Every structure is written in C-alpha cells, then in structure tokens.
Amino acid sequence: MASKRSNNRSTGNPNQKLPMNKTIPLGIQHVLAMFAGNITVPIIVAGVFGQTPEQKIFLIQMALFVAGVATIIQTIGYKDIGSRLPIIQGTSFAFIPIMLPFKAAGLGAVFTAAFIGGIFQFFIGKVLKPIRHLFPPLVTGIVVLMIGFSLLKVGFMYAGGGGWLMNNKPELFANANHLTIAFTVLIVSLFFNMKGKGMMSSASILIGIIAGYIVAMALGMVNYGKISSAAWFAFPTPLQYGIDFVPGAIILMLFMSIVTTIETIGDISATTMGGAKREATDKELSGGIMADGVGTAFGALFNAMPNTSYSQNAGLVAFTGVVSRHVGTVAGVILILMGLFPKLGGIIAAMPESVIGGAAIIMFGMIASAGIKLVSKSEMSQRNMLILGLSLSFGIGMSLLPDFVKNIPDFGISLKLLLTTGLIPAGLLAFVLNAVMAKK
C-alpha cells in the first residue's frame, strides 16, 4: 500500500505540479470540503444583524470571493507573505461570538474591527521567528488534536442534516434519508481511498461527495431553487457598510487575532505533518500567519467576515496525501469564480448538508490523528504528560460540561463561550504551561 501511494500520490513536496486533469478535481474537492462552513458564517451573521435576503446573498458572494483571494495569497504568496502550502482560507466560526454582541453597532463596526485585527495578526506573523520556540510539537499537536475534537460534533451535525434542521425541525434531523446520504459518502470515500489507484485514490472524497449528491437527487432532497434563484454574475463592491470605529469590537478582534494565530499554527502543522510527514518550517508558519492577517484585512474591505485557515482542508490533505500548493491555488480560483458567478455556488448550496457530513466525519478524524502524531514527536516525560493531560482535561472537560463556567463573568468578550470551545482553553493552557514549566 505504501509503495502504491508514493508512486501515484504526492511526493510530499508542496511545489509539486500535478497534471491539470488531476489538479482541478483535487481543487474542487477542497472547495466542497469547506463550502458549507464558509457560507454558514455570513448566513448566521446576516440573520442576527437583520439583513435583507438580497444583502444575505451579497454577504455569501463576498465570503466566497474573499476566501478565494485569501487562499491564493497563502498558496502563491508574495515575498515573505504566504505559507506556500495548500492552506484553504475561509470565514471563521470562531469569530461569531465576538461579532454578534455588536448587532446594534452594525456590520460597519465589525468589518472595521476585523481590518485592524487582520493588520495586527500580520505583525504577529512577522515577529514569529523569535518566539517560534514557544510552539514546539507538543503545543501545536495539542492545538491540532483539539481542532479535530472540537470539529467532530460539527461533522456529525452536518451528517444529520445540519444545524438549522437540528434546531428547527428535530424530527427530520438524522432521519433515514440523511444518514443514507452521509454513509454513502463515507463508505464510497473510504473504498476509493483504500482500493483506488492514483487519482481515484487522491480524489476519493470528491467521488464520495458526487455519489452522495446522486443519492440526494434520487431521494428528492436537492433544493434546485437555490440554483435557479442565484444570479449569473455579480461584481464585488468594497466598503458597502462603511467604516465605524467601535473600541469594544476592536479589542475583541485583537484578542481573537491571537487565538486564530494559534489555530493557524495548528492547521499549518497538521498540513505538513499529514501531507509531507514533517514539521512546519519557521518560514511556512510566519508566512502563513501573515497571509491569514492580510486575508482578513482584505476581506474586511470587501464586506467578508474574518478569514482563517480551514481545518477540514488540513484533514483532507492528511487523508489524500496530496500537499501540492497548486491544488490550493485552483481551489482559490474556483472560489473567486463562485463569488463572481453565484450560479456556480448555487449548485453546491443546493445539496443537503448531510453530503458534506459524510466527508467531514473522515476529515475531522484525520485532523485529530495528525495532532496525535505531532504530540508523539515529543518525549513523553512527566512534564510533557502533565501539560498534555491538563490541556486536554480543561479543553475536553469544559466543552462537554458548559455549565462548569456558567458563573464566570463574560467581561464583555463572551468568555464563557470561548472557554467551552475546547480549542481555546486547551491551546492557551498548553502554551502557558510549556512556557513556565522548566524542563528537567
């Protein structure tokens, strides 16, 4: 099995160029993996901020367009900016808790704060090298592991039909149709990954999703209205909501810039470990974080929610073994086209979320396993075991029992919500304990 994959898959070199008849399907596979998450954030925010249906469509369009541009900044890069890895960017769920409290201030305040937060993250990336030693495999491994753990619930939620269905029509959530679709995707993807050769193995997730889409069509669960209602062409419009400086929003965005930097370090580490079987270099981490910040700042100008690297795509790299950055560039181009030609996005938006769910269960599990692999590169001394144990204890424990923090003040930053994400307490605790506990 190992020899077959080394001959037919990736060389582990991010600069490897595959034929376009392989690169394009692999790029589409990356887009399918992140599409649902990328459009869900603007949908949620638009609903809370009282946007009209037309404004909601506009925000979705901008999210796709900006995700494509931000991804290309990562994969192609400019000077020191960009990881030059297949890091796929998109709107981040992590920022939702800090955006929603500013409903009264409006989206102008959110986008202005996001622009400043993006610039701040760019400078974090620029000065990363002197503090790189603070993020050894133990710390980044714990972050990657918790990214996987925290996403597993999302993966199964998608497989059951999505969050809206779970909250609004629980009787239809995880019914026979949705489970049939999800497990069709999962089983077909696993079959082609294990038995397929060359491209059939690398594109196994895409093949599984196509199979799931066909089953969804047969079950009458494809919403063709989303295709017919989507416009043929729409041009991006910058600063649609104006500029509004709200100190509280800016402070929260600065805080989240630090949090998302830790997550980006984890995603880049998961990508190199899963696809190239090595740790990320200082240049890849620094460039990736700077690109993350530039993408968020650019997105804020074009009315898109804060961007970050997408963990499910790191899982996809680990699952397929294809680490070519040119595949990521193709994904970026496809996302830009979807932003400019909403009809293309409508085809994906038309399928039930359970199609993505079947693939998500695999990919999110692969992220967790990449985290375990990173952690295993550290010596399992008493000190490191204690850091690992305490970090996972707080991260997993508080996410499983949110009531544990119900009496903690929010301090205006949705602290209770942040503490129950799993990723943030585990990542920050691993970082602090590694910095303060002496090595024996």
Coordinates of C-alpha atoms in Angstrom, one line a residue:
M1 CA 0.0 0.0 0.0
A2 CA 2.8 2.4 0.9
S3 CA 4.6 1.9 -2.4
K4 CA 1.4 2.4 -4.4
R5 CA 0.7 5.7 -2.7
S6 CA 4.2 7.0 -3.1
N7 CA 4.1 6.3 -6.8
N8 CA 0.7 7.6 -7.5
R9 CA 0.2 10.3 -5.0
S10 CA 2.1 13.3 -3.8
T11 CA 5.9 13.4 -3.3
G12 CA 5.4 15.4 -0.1
N13 CA 6.7 18.5 -2.0
P14 CA 4.4 21.5 -1.8
N15 CA 5.8 22.7 -5.1
Q16 CA 4.9 19.6 -7.0
K17 CA 2.9 20.2 -10.1
L18 CA 0.3 17.6 -11.0
P19 CA -1.4 17.4 -14.4
M20 CA -4.4 19.8 -14.7
N21 CA -6.8 16.8 -15.1
K22 CA -5.8 15.8 -11.6
T23 CA -5.2 19.3 -10.1
I24 CA -8.7 20.6 -10.9
P25 CA -10.7 17.8 -9.4
L26 CA -8.5 17.9 -6.3
G27 CA -9.1 21.7 -6.1
I28 CA -12.9 21.1 -6.4
Q29 CA -12.6 18.6 -3.6
H30 CA -11.1 21.3 -1.3
V31 CA -13.9 23.7 -2.2
L32 CA -16.5 21.1 -1.4
A33 CA -14.9 20.4 1.9
M34 CA -15.1 24.0 3.1
F35 CA -18.1 25.4 1.2
A36 CA -20.8 24.7 3.8
G37 CA -18.7 26.3 6.6
N38 CA -17.7 29.3 4.5
I39 CA -21.3 30.3 3.6
T40 CA -22.8 29.4 7.0
V41 CA -21.0 32.2 8.9
P42 CA -22.4 35.0 6.7
I43 CA -25.8 33.4 6.8
I44 CA -25.8 33.4 10.7
V45 CA -24.5 36.9 10.9
A46 CA -26.9 38.3 8.3
G47 CA -29.8 36.8 10.2
V48 CA -28.7 38.3 13.6
F49 CA -27.9 41.7 12.0
G50 CA -31.3 41.9 10.3
Q51 CA -30.1 41.8 6.7
T52 CA -32.5 41.5 3.8
P53 CA -32.4 38.4 1.6
E54 CA -30.6 40.4 -1.1
Q55 CA -28.0 41.6 1.5
K56 CA -27.6 38.0 2.7
I57 CA -26.8 36.8 -0.8
F58 CA -24.3 39.6 -1.2
L59 CA -22.5 38.6 2.0
I60 CA -22.4 35.0 0.8
Q61 CA -21.0 36.2 -2.5
M62 CA -18.3 38.3 -0.8
A63 CA -17.4 35.3 1.5
L64 CA -16.7 33.1 -1.5
F65 CA -14.8 35.8 -3.4
V66 CA -12.6 36.8 -0.4
A67 CA -11.9 33.1 0.5
G68 CA -10.6 32.6 -3.0
V69 CA -8.3 35.7 -2.9
A70 CA -7.1 34.9 0.7
T71 CA -6.4 31.3 -0.4
I72 CA -4.3 32.4 -3.3
I73 CA -2.4 34.8 -1.0
Q74 CA -1.5 31.7 1.0
T75 CA -0.6 29.3 -1.8
I76 CA 1.2 31.6 -4.2
G77 CA 2.4 34.2 -1.7
Y78 CA 4.3 37.5 -2.1
K79 CA 7.8 37.9 -0.7
D80 CA 7.6 36.7 2.9
I81 CA 3.7 36.6 2.9
G82 CA 2.1 33.2 2.4
S83 CA 2.8 29.7 3.6
R84 CA 3.1 28.4 0.0
L85 CA 1.2 25.3 1.2
P86 CA -2.4 24.1 0.3
I87 CA -3.9 26.1 3.1
I88 CA -7.5 27.0 2.3
Q89 CA -8.9 30.2 3.8
G90 CA -12.5 31.0 4.6
T91 CA -14.8 32.8 7.1
S92 CA -14.3 31.6 10.6
F93 CA -16.9 30.3 13.1
A94 CA -14.6 31.3 15.9
F95 CA -15.3 35.0 15.4
I96 CA -19.1 34.6 15.6
P97 CA -19.3 35.0 19.4
I98 CA -17.5 38.4 19.2
M99 CA -19.4 39.7 16.3
L100 CA -22.9 39.1 17.5
P101 CA -22.8 41.4 20.6
F102 CA -22.3 44.4 18.2
K103 CA -25.6 44.0 16.4
A104 CA -26.7 47.5 17.4
A105 CA -23.4 49.0 16.1
G106 CA -23.9 47.3 12.7
L107 CA -21.7 45.5 10.3
G108 CA -19.6 48.6 9.6
A109 CA -18.2 48.3 13.1
V110 CA -17.5 44.6 12.7
F111 CA -15.6 45.0 9.4
T112 CA -13.6 48.0 10.7
A113 CA -12.5 45.9 13.7
A114 CA -11.7 43.0 11.5
F115 CA -9.5 45.1 9.3
I116 CA -7.5 46.3 12.4
G117 CA -7.4 42.7 13.7
G118 CA -6.0 41.4 10.4
I119 CA -3.2 44.0 10.4
F120 CA -2.4 43.0 14.0
Q121 CA -2.2 39.3 13.0
F122 CA 0.1 40.2 10.1
F123 CA 2.6 41.7 12.6
I124 CA 2.3 38.7 14.8
G125 CA 3.4 36.6 11.9
K126 CA 6.2 39.0 11.0
V127 CA 7.8 38.6 14.5
L128 CA 7.0 34.9 14.9
K129 CA 10.6 33.6 14.5
P130 CA 12.0 34.8 17.8
I131 CA 9.0 33.2 19.6
R132 CA 8.8 30.1 17.5
H133 CA 10.4 28.0 20.3
L134 CA 7.2 28.7 22.3
F135 CA 5.3 26.5 19.9
P136 CA 7.0 23.1 19.9
P137 CA 5.3 19.9 18.5
L138 CA 3.8 19.3 21.9
V139 CA 1.9 22.6 21.9
T140 CA 1.0 22.6 18.2
G141 CA 0.0 18.9 18.5
I142 CA -2.4 19.7 21.3
V143 CA -3.9 22.5 19.3
V144 CA -4.3 20.3 16.2
L145 CA -5.8 17.5 18.4
M146 CA -8.3 19.9 19.9
I147 CA -9.2 21.3 16.5
G148 CA -10.1 17.8 15.5
F149 CA -12.0 17.0 18.7
S150 CA -14.0 20.3 18.5
L151 CA -15.0 19.8 14.9
L152 CA -16.2 16.2 15.4
K153 CA -19.6 17.5 16.7
V154 CA -19.9 19.8 13.7
G155 CA -19.1 16.8 11.4
F156 CA -21.9 14.7 12.8
M157 CA -24.2 17.7 12.9
Y158 CA -23.7 18.1 9.1
A159 CA -24.2 14.3 8.6
G160 CA -27.5 14.6 10.4
G161 CA -28.7 17.4 8.0
G162 CA -27.2 20.5 9.5
G163 CA -27.6 22.9 12.4
W164 CA -30.8 24.6 11.1
L165 CA -32.6 21.2 10.8
M166 CA -31.4 20.1 14.2
N167 CA -32.7 23.3 15.9
N168 CA -35.9 23.9 13.8
K169 CA -37.1 20.5 12.6
P170 CA -35.6 18.0 15.0
E171 CA -38.0 15.3 13.8
L172 CA -36.2 15.3 10.4
F173 CA -32.7 15.6 11.8
A174 CA -30.6 12.4 11.3
N175 CA -33.5 10.6 9.7
A176 CA -33.0 7.6 7.3
N177 CA -32.5 9.8 4.3
H178 CA -29.8 12.0 5.8
L179 CA -28.0 9.0 7.3
T180 CA -28.2 7.1 4.0
I181 CA -26.6 10.1 2.2
A182 CA -23.9 10.6 4.8
F183 CA -22.9 7.0 5.0
T184 CA -22.9 6.7 1.2
V185 CA -20.3 9.5 1.1
L186 CA -18.3 7.9 3.9
I187 CA -18.3 4.4 2.5
V188 CA -17.6 5.4 -1.1
S189 CA -14.8 7.7 0.0
L190 CA -13.1 5.0 2.1
F191 CA -13.5 2.4 -0.6
F192 CA -11.8 4.6 -3.3
N193 CA -9.1 5.8 -0.8
M194 CA -8.2 2.2 0.0
K195 CA -8.8 0.4 -3.3
G196 CA -8.4 3.2 -5.8
K197 CA -5.1 3.9 -7.7
G198 CA -3.5 7.3 -8.4
M199 CA -6.2 9.9 -9.0
M200 CA -9.1 7.7 -8.0
S201 CA -7.5 7.4 -4.5
S202 CA -6.5 11.0 -4.2
A203 CA -9.9 12.3 -5.2
S204 CA -11.8 9.7 -3.1
I205 CA -13.6 12.4 -1.1
L206 CA -14.8 14.1 -4.3
I207 CA -16.0 10.8 -5.6
G208 CA -17.8 10.1 -2.4
I209 CA -19.5 13.5 -2.4
I210 CA -20.6 13.0 -6.0
A211 CA -22.1 9.7 -5.0
G212 CA -23.9 11.3 -2.1
Y213 CA -25.2 14.1 -4.3
I214 CA -26.6 11.5 -6.7
V215 CA -28.3 9.7 -3.8
A216 CA -29.7 13.0 -2.6
M217 CA -31.1 13.7 -6.0
A218 CA -32.8 10.3 -6.1
L219 CA -34.3 10.9 -2.7
G220 CA -35.6 14.3 -3.9
M221 CA -33.5 16.2 -1.3
V222 CA -31.7 18.6 -3.7
N223 CA -33.0 22.2 -3.4
Y224 CA -33.0 23.2 -7.1
G225 CA -34.5 26.6 -6.2
K226 CA -31.1 27.7 -4.9
I227 CA -29.6 27.1 -8.3
S228 CA -32.4 28.9 -10.2
S229 CA -32.5 31.9 -7.8
A230 CA -28.8 32.5 -7.9
A231 CA -27.6 35.4 -10.2
W232 CA -25.4 34.7 -13.2
F233 CA -22.9 37.4 -12.4
A234 CA -22.3 39.8 -9.5
F235 CA -19.4 42.2 -9.1
P236 CA -17.6 42.6 -5.6
T237 CA -18.3 46.0 -4.0
P238 CA -15.9 47.3 -1.3
L239 CA -16.9 49.1 1.9
Q240 CA -20.6 48.5 1.4
Y241 CA -21.2 49.1 5.1
G242 CA -18.9 52.0 5.7
I243 CA -16.3 52.5 8.4
D244 CA -17.1 52.7 12.1
F245 CA -14.6 52.6 14.9
V246 CA -16.1 50.8 18.0
P247 CA -13.4 50.3 20.7
G248 CA -15.1 47.2 22.2
A249 CA -15.3 45.4 18.9
I250 CA -11.6 46.3 18.1
I251 CA -10.4 44.9 21.4
L252 CA -12.2 41.7 20.9
M253 CA -10.9 41.4 17.4
L254 CA -7.3 41.9 18.6
F255 CA -7.8 39.1 21.2
M256 CA -9.3 36.8 18.5
S257 CA -6.3 37.5 16.3
I258 CA -4.1 35.9 18.9
V259 CA -6.4 32.9 19.2
T260 CA -6.7 32.4 15.5
T261 CA -2.9 32.6 15.1
I262 CA -2.6 29.6 17.4
E263 CA -5.3 27.8 15.3
T264 CA -3.4 28.7 12.1
I265 CA -0.2 27.3 13.5
G266 CA -2.1 24.1 14.2
D267 CA -3.6 23.9 10.7
I268 CA -0.2 24.5 9.0
S269 CA 1.4 21.9 11.3
A270 CA -1.4 19.4 10.5
T271 CA -1.0 20.1 6.8
T272 CA 2.8 19.5 6.7
M273 CA 2.6 16.5 9.1
G274 CA -0.3 14.9 7.3
G275 CA 0.8 15.6 3.7
A276 CA 4.6 15.8 3.9
K277 CA 5.3 13.9 7.2
R278 CA 7.3 16.7 8.7
E279 CA 7.0 19.7 11.0
A280 CA 6.2 23.1 9.5
T281 CA 9.2 25.4 9.0
D282 CA 9.5 28.9 10.6
K283 CA 9.1 30.4 7.1
E284 CA 5.9 28.5 6.4
L285 CA 4.4 29.4 9.8
S286 CA 5.4 33.0 9.7
G287 CA 4.2 33.5 6.1
G288 CA 1.0 31.6 6.8
I289 CA 0.1 33.8 9.7
M290 CA 0.9 37.0 7.8
A291 CA -1.2 35.7 4.9
D292 CA -4.0 34.9 7.4
G293 CA -3.9 38.5 8.6
V294 CA -3.7 40.0 5.1
G295 CA -6.7 37.9 4.1
T296 CA -8.8 39.1 7.0
A297 CA -7.9 42.7 6.3
F298 CA -8.7 42.4 2.6
G299 CA -11.9 40.6 3.4
A300 CA -13.0 43.4 5.8
L301 CA -12.6 45.9 2.9
F302 CA -14.8 43.6 0.7
N303 CA -17.5 43.0 3.4
A304 CA -16.4 39.5 4.3
M305 CA -16.2 38.1 7.9
P306 CA -12.8 37.5 9.3
N307 CA -10.9 34.7 7.5
T308 CA -8.7 31.9 8.8
S309 CA -7.2 28.7 7.6
Y310 CA -9.7 25.8 7.3
S311 CA -9.0 22.8 9.5
Q312 CA -11.1 20.4 7.4
N313 CA -8.9 21.1 4.5
A314 CA -5.8 20.2 6.6
G315 CA -7.7 16.9 7.3
L316 CA -8.3 16.5 3.6
V317 CA -4.5 16.8 2.9
A318 CA -3.8 14.2 5.6
F319 CA -6.4 11.9 4.1
T320 CA -5.3 12.2 0.4
G321 CA -1.6 12.7 1.0
V322 CA -1.6 15.5 -1.7
V323 CA 0.3 18.5 -0.4
S324 CA 0.8 20.4 -3.7
R325 CA 0.1 24.1 -3.2
H326 CA -1.0 24.4 -6.8
V327 CA -4.1 22.3 -5.9
G328 CA -4.9 25.0 -3.3
T329 CA -4.4 27.7 -5.9
V330 CA -7.0 26.0 -8.2
A331 CA -9.4 25.9 -5.2
G332 CA -8.8 29.6 -4.7
V333 CA -9.6 30.4 -8.4
I334 CA -12.8 28.3 -8.2
L335 CA -13.9 30.2 -5.0
I336 CA -13.3 33.5 -6.8
L337 CA -15.4 32.3 -9.8
M338 CA -18.2 31.3 -7.4
G339 CA -18.1 34.8 -5.9
L340 CA -18.3 36.4 -9.4
F341 CA -20.8 33.8 -10.8
P342 CA -23.2 32.9 -7.9
K343 CA -24.8 30.3 -10.2
L344 CA -21.8 28.0 -9.6
G345 CA -22.1 28.4 -5.8
G346 CA -25.8 27.6 -6.1
I347 CA -25.1 24.1 -7.4
I348 CA -23.2 23.3 -4.2
A349 CA -25.6 25.2 -2.0
A350 CA -28.4 23.1 -3.4
M351 CA -27.2 19.8 -1.9
P352 CA -28.2 18.8 1.7
E353 CA -25.5 19.3 4.3
S354 CA -25.5 15.6 5.0
V355 CA -23.5 15.2 1.8
I356 CA -20.7 17.2 3.3
G357 CA -21.2 15.5 6.7
G358 CA -20.1 12.1 5.4
A359 CA -16.8 13.5 4.3
A360 CA -16.5 15.7 7.4
I361 CA -16.5 12.8 9.7
I362 CA -13.5 11.4 7.9
M363 CA -11.6 14.6 7.6
F364 CA -12.1 15.8 11.2
G365 CA -11.0 12.5 12.5
M366 CA -7.8 12.8 10.4
I367 CA -7.1 16.2 12.0
A368 CA -7.3 14.6 15.4
S369 CA -4.9 11.8 14.3
A370 CA -2.5 14.4 12.8
G371 CA -2.5 16.0 16.3
I372 CA -1.7 12.7 18.0
K373 CA 1.2 12.3 15.5
L374 CA 2.6 15.7 16.4
V375 CA 2.3 15.1 20.1
S376 CA 4.1 11.8 19.7
K377 CA 7.2 13.6 18.4
S378 CA 7.7 15.0 21.9
E379 CA 9.3 12.9 24.6
M380 CA 6.6 11.6 26.9
S381 CA 8.3 12.8 30.0
Q382 CA 6.4 13.5 33.3
R383 CA 6.4 17.2 32.4
N384 CA 5.0 16.7 28.9
M385 CA 2.5 14.2 30.1
L386 CA 1.3 16.7 32.6
I387 CA 1.0 19.5 30.0
L388 CA -0.9 17.2 27.7
G389 CA -3.2 15.8 30.4
L390 CA -4.1 19.2 31.9
S391 CA -4.6 20.8 28.5
L392 CA -6.9 18.0 27.3
S393 CA -8.7 17.9 30.6
F394 CA -9.7 21.5 30.5
G395 CA -10.3 21.6 26.8
I396 CA -12.5 18.5 26.5
G397 CA -13.9 18.7 30.0
M398 CA -15.3 22.3 29.7
S399 CA -16.6 21.6 26.2
L400 CA -18.5 18.5 27.5
L401 CA -19.9 20.4 30.6
P402 CA -20.5 24.1 29.6
D403 CA -22.4 24.6 33.0
F404 CA -19.0 24.5 34.7
V405 CA -18.3 28.0 33.6
K406 CA -21.8 29.4 33.9
N407 CA -21.0 31.7 36.9
I408 CA -17.8 33.1 35.3
P409 CA -18.2 36.8 34.2
D410 CA -18.2 37.4 30.5
F411 CA -16.0 40.5 30.8
G412 CA -17.6 41.7 27.5
I413 CA -15.8 39.2 25.4
S414 CA -18.2 36.2 25.6
L415 CA -15.6 34.5 27.9
K416 CA -17.9 31.6 28.8
L417 CA -18.5 30.7 25.2
L418 CA -14.8 30.9 24.4
L419 CA -13.9 28.7 27.4
T420 CA -16.3 26.0 26.2
T421 CA -14.9 25.8 22.6
G422 CA -12.3 23.3 23.8
L423 CA -9.7 24.6 21.4
I424 CA -9.0 27.9 23.2
P425 CA -8.6 26.7 26.8
A426 CA -6.5 23.7 25.7
G427 CA -4.3 25.7 23.3
L428 CA -3.7 28.6 25.7
L429 CA -3.1 26.3 28.7
A430 CA -0.6 24.2 26.6
F431 CA 1.2 27.4 25.5
V432 CA 1.4 28.8 29.1
L433 CA 2.4 25.6 30.8
N434 CA 5.1 24.9 28.2
A435 CA 6.5 28.4 28.7
V436 CA 6.5 28.3 32.6
M437 CA 7.3 24.7 33.4
A438 CA 11.0 24.0 33.5
K439 CA 12.4 21.1 31.5
K440 CA 14.0 18.5 33.7

